[in-house]
Amino acid sequence: MRVTNQDSRAHTVHVLLFDGDSLAHWASQQVPAADDEGLGTATFEGYPPDLEPTRLLARRDEQTSAATQFDFTAHDADCLGLRLEIGEQRPDPHLVVWYTGDPCENETATAE
């Protein structure tokens, strides 16, 4: 899963994947700041290959709002592609989950 950062500050993003009510995977990724060259980007890797999560929680360091959530069970798709994006809104840049129902054929993403 890719993370893009539009903010001029670097951030750490934390992702938790749940299987039902059980925490199945937790990872953190440093995302560089955006600059004149473009957006800061990072990629989450190393998910367990057999994991079929039911819910994702994502949170940016120092985020004052509740964690951003994505419910996999609310989407009827054989394959979902996810991307996280940190906006440039000050003082608390928002974290959004973008998704596509068929990442192999459809490049159009929708915010959750």
Short mmCIF file of C-alpha atoms in Angstrom, two decimals:
data_model
loop_
_atom_site.label_atom_id
_atom_site.label_comp_id
_atom_site.label_asym_id
_atom_site.label_seq_id
_atom_site.Cartn_x
_atom_site.Cartn_y
_atom_site.Cartn_z
CA MET A 1 0.00 0.00 0.00
CA ARG A 2 1.40 3.37 -1.05
CA VAL A 3 1.31 6.56 1.02
CA THR A 4 1.64 10.03 -0.49
CA ASN A 5 2.32 13.18 1.51
CA GLN A 6 1.27 16.62 0.27
CA ASP A 7 2.39 18.30 3.50
CA SER A 8 5.70 20.17 3.72
CA ARG A 9 6.50 18.18 6.88
CA ALA A 10 7.50 14.51 7.09
CA HIS A 11 5.11 12.20 8.97
CA THR A 12 4.94 8.69 10.33
CA VAL A 13 1.83 6.72 9.38
CA HIS A 14 0.67 3.74 11.45
CA VAL A 15 -1.54 1.05 9.90
CA LEU A 16 -3.43 -1.67 11.77
CA LEU A 17 -5.18 -4.50 9.93
CA PHE A 18 -7.88 -6.50 11.70
CA ASP A 19 -9.29 -9.95 11.01
CA GLY A 20 -12.67 -9.65 12.69
CA ASP A 21 -11.95 -8.12 16.11
CA SER A 22 -8.38 -9.46 16.25
CA LEU A 23 -5.37 -7.36 15.34
CA ALA A 24 -3.65 -9.26 12.50
CA HIS A 25 -0.90 -6.84 11.41
CA TRP A 26 0.59 -3.55 12.56
CA ALA A 27 3.16 -1.49 10.67
CA SER A 28 4.55 2.05 10.68
CA GLN A 29 6.15 3.92 7.80
CA GLN A 30 8.02 7.24 7.64
CA VAL A 31 6.75 9.38 4.77
CA PRO A 32 9.04 12.19 3.54
CA ALA A 33 7.79 15.75 3.21
CA ALA A 34 6.54 17.12 -0.10
CA ASP A 35 8.92 19.60 -1.70
CA ASP A 36 9.50 21.45 -4.98
CA GLU A 37 10.37 18.10 -6.61
CA GLY A 38 6.99 16.53 -5.77
CA LEU A 39 5.05 14.60 -3.16
CA GLY A 40 6.65 12.58 -0.41
CA THR A 41 5.98 8.87 -0.92
CA ALA A 42 6.48 5.61 0.95
CA THR A 43 5.20 2.05 0.59
CA PHE A 44 3.94 -0.38 3.21
CA GLU A 45 5.24 -3.87 2.45
CA GLY A 46 5.57 -7.19 4.23
CA TYR A 47 1.93 -8.02 4.90
CA PRO A 48 1.30 -11.68 5.68
CA PRO A 49 0.42 -13.22 2.28
CA ASP A 50 -2.61 -15.14 3.57
CA LEU A 51 -4.12 -12.17 5.42
CA GLU A 52 -7.67 -11.24 4.37
CA PRO A 53 -8.38 -8.26 6.62
CA THR A 54 -11.84 -7.06 7.49
CA ARG A 55 -10.88 -3.56 8.63
CA LEU A 56 -7.99 -1.09 8.38
CA LEU A 57 -7.19 1.69 10.82
CA ALA A 58 -4.65 4.32 9.77
CA ARG A 59 -3.31 7.18 11.84
CA ARG A 60 -0.76 9.91 11.18
CA ASP A 61 1.65 10.98 13.92
CA GLU A 62 0.20 13.75 16.08
CA GLN A 63 -3.25 13.27 14.49
CA THR A 64 -5.84 14.89 16.74
CA SER A 65 -8.89 13.31 15.10
CA ALA A 66 -9.94 9.66 15.28
CA ALA A 67 -8.05 7.12 13.19
CA THR A 68 -9.05 6.87 9.55
CA GLN A 69 -10.98 3.64 8.93
CA PHE A 70 -11.62 1.42 5.93
CA ASP A 71 -14.09 -1.49 6.13
CA PHE A 72 -13.17 -4.18 3.60
CA THR A 73 -16.48 -6.01 4.21
CA ALA A 74 -18.47 -2.99 2.95
CA HIS A 75 -17.08 -3.47 -0.57
CA ASP A 76 -18.12 -6.31 -2.86
CA ALA A 77 -14.97 -6.72 -4.96
CA ASP A 78 -12.63 -9.60 -5.71
CA CYS A 79 -9.67 -7.27 -5.34
CA LEU A 80 -9.28 -3.88 -3.64
CA GLY A 81 -6.42 -1.46 -4.13
CA LEU A 82 -5.75 1.03 -1.34
CA ARG A 83 -3.67 4.19 -1.15
CA LEU A 84 -3.24 6.55 1.79
CA GLU A 85 -2.84 10.29 1.30
CA ILE A 86 -1.79 12.99 3.75
CA GLY A 87 -3.25 16.36 2.77
CA GLU A 88 -1.65 19.75 3.25
CA GLN A 89 -4.34 21.22 5.48
CA ARG A 90 -2.89 23.18 8.41
CA PRO A 91 -2.44 22.80 11.32
CA ASP A 92 -3.65 19.16 11.27
CA PRO A 93 -3.14 17.53 7.84
CA HIS A 94 -5.88 14.99 7.16
CA LEU A 95 -5.24 11.34 6.29
CA VAL A 96 -7.53 9.84 3.63
CA VAL A 97 -7.89 6.28 2.31
CA TRP A 98 -8.39 6.08 -1.45
CA TYR A 99 -9.56 2.79 -2.93
CA THR A 100 -10.37 1.13 -6.21
CA GLY A 101 -12.46 -2.00 -6.69
CA ASP A 102 -10.25 -3.43 -9.40
CA PRO A 103 -6.67 -2.18 -9.08
CA CYS A 104 -5.51 -4.23 -12.08
CA GLU A 105 -7.91 -2.62 -14.57
CA ASN A 106 -9.24 0.61 -13.05
CA GLU A 107 -7.05 3.58 -12.14
CA THR A 108 -9.97 5.63 -10.76
CA ALA A 109 -9.86 5.81 -6.98
CA THR A 110 -12.51 6.90 -4.51
CA ALA A 111 -11.97 8.48 -1.07
CA GLU A 112 -13.31 6.72 2.00
#
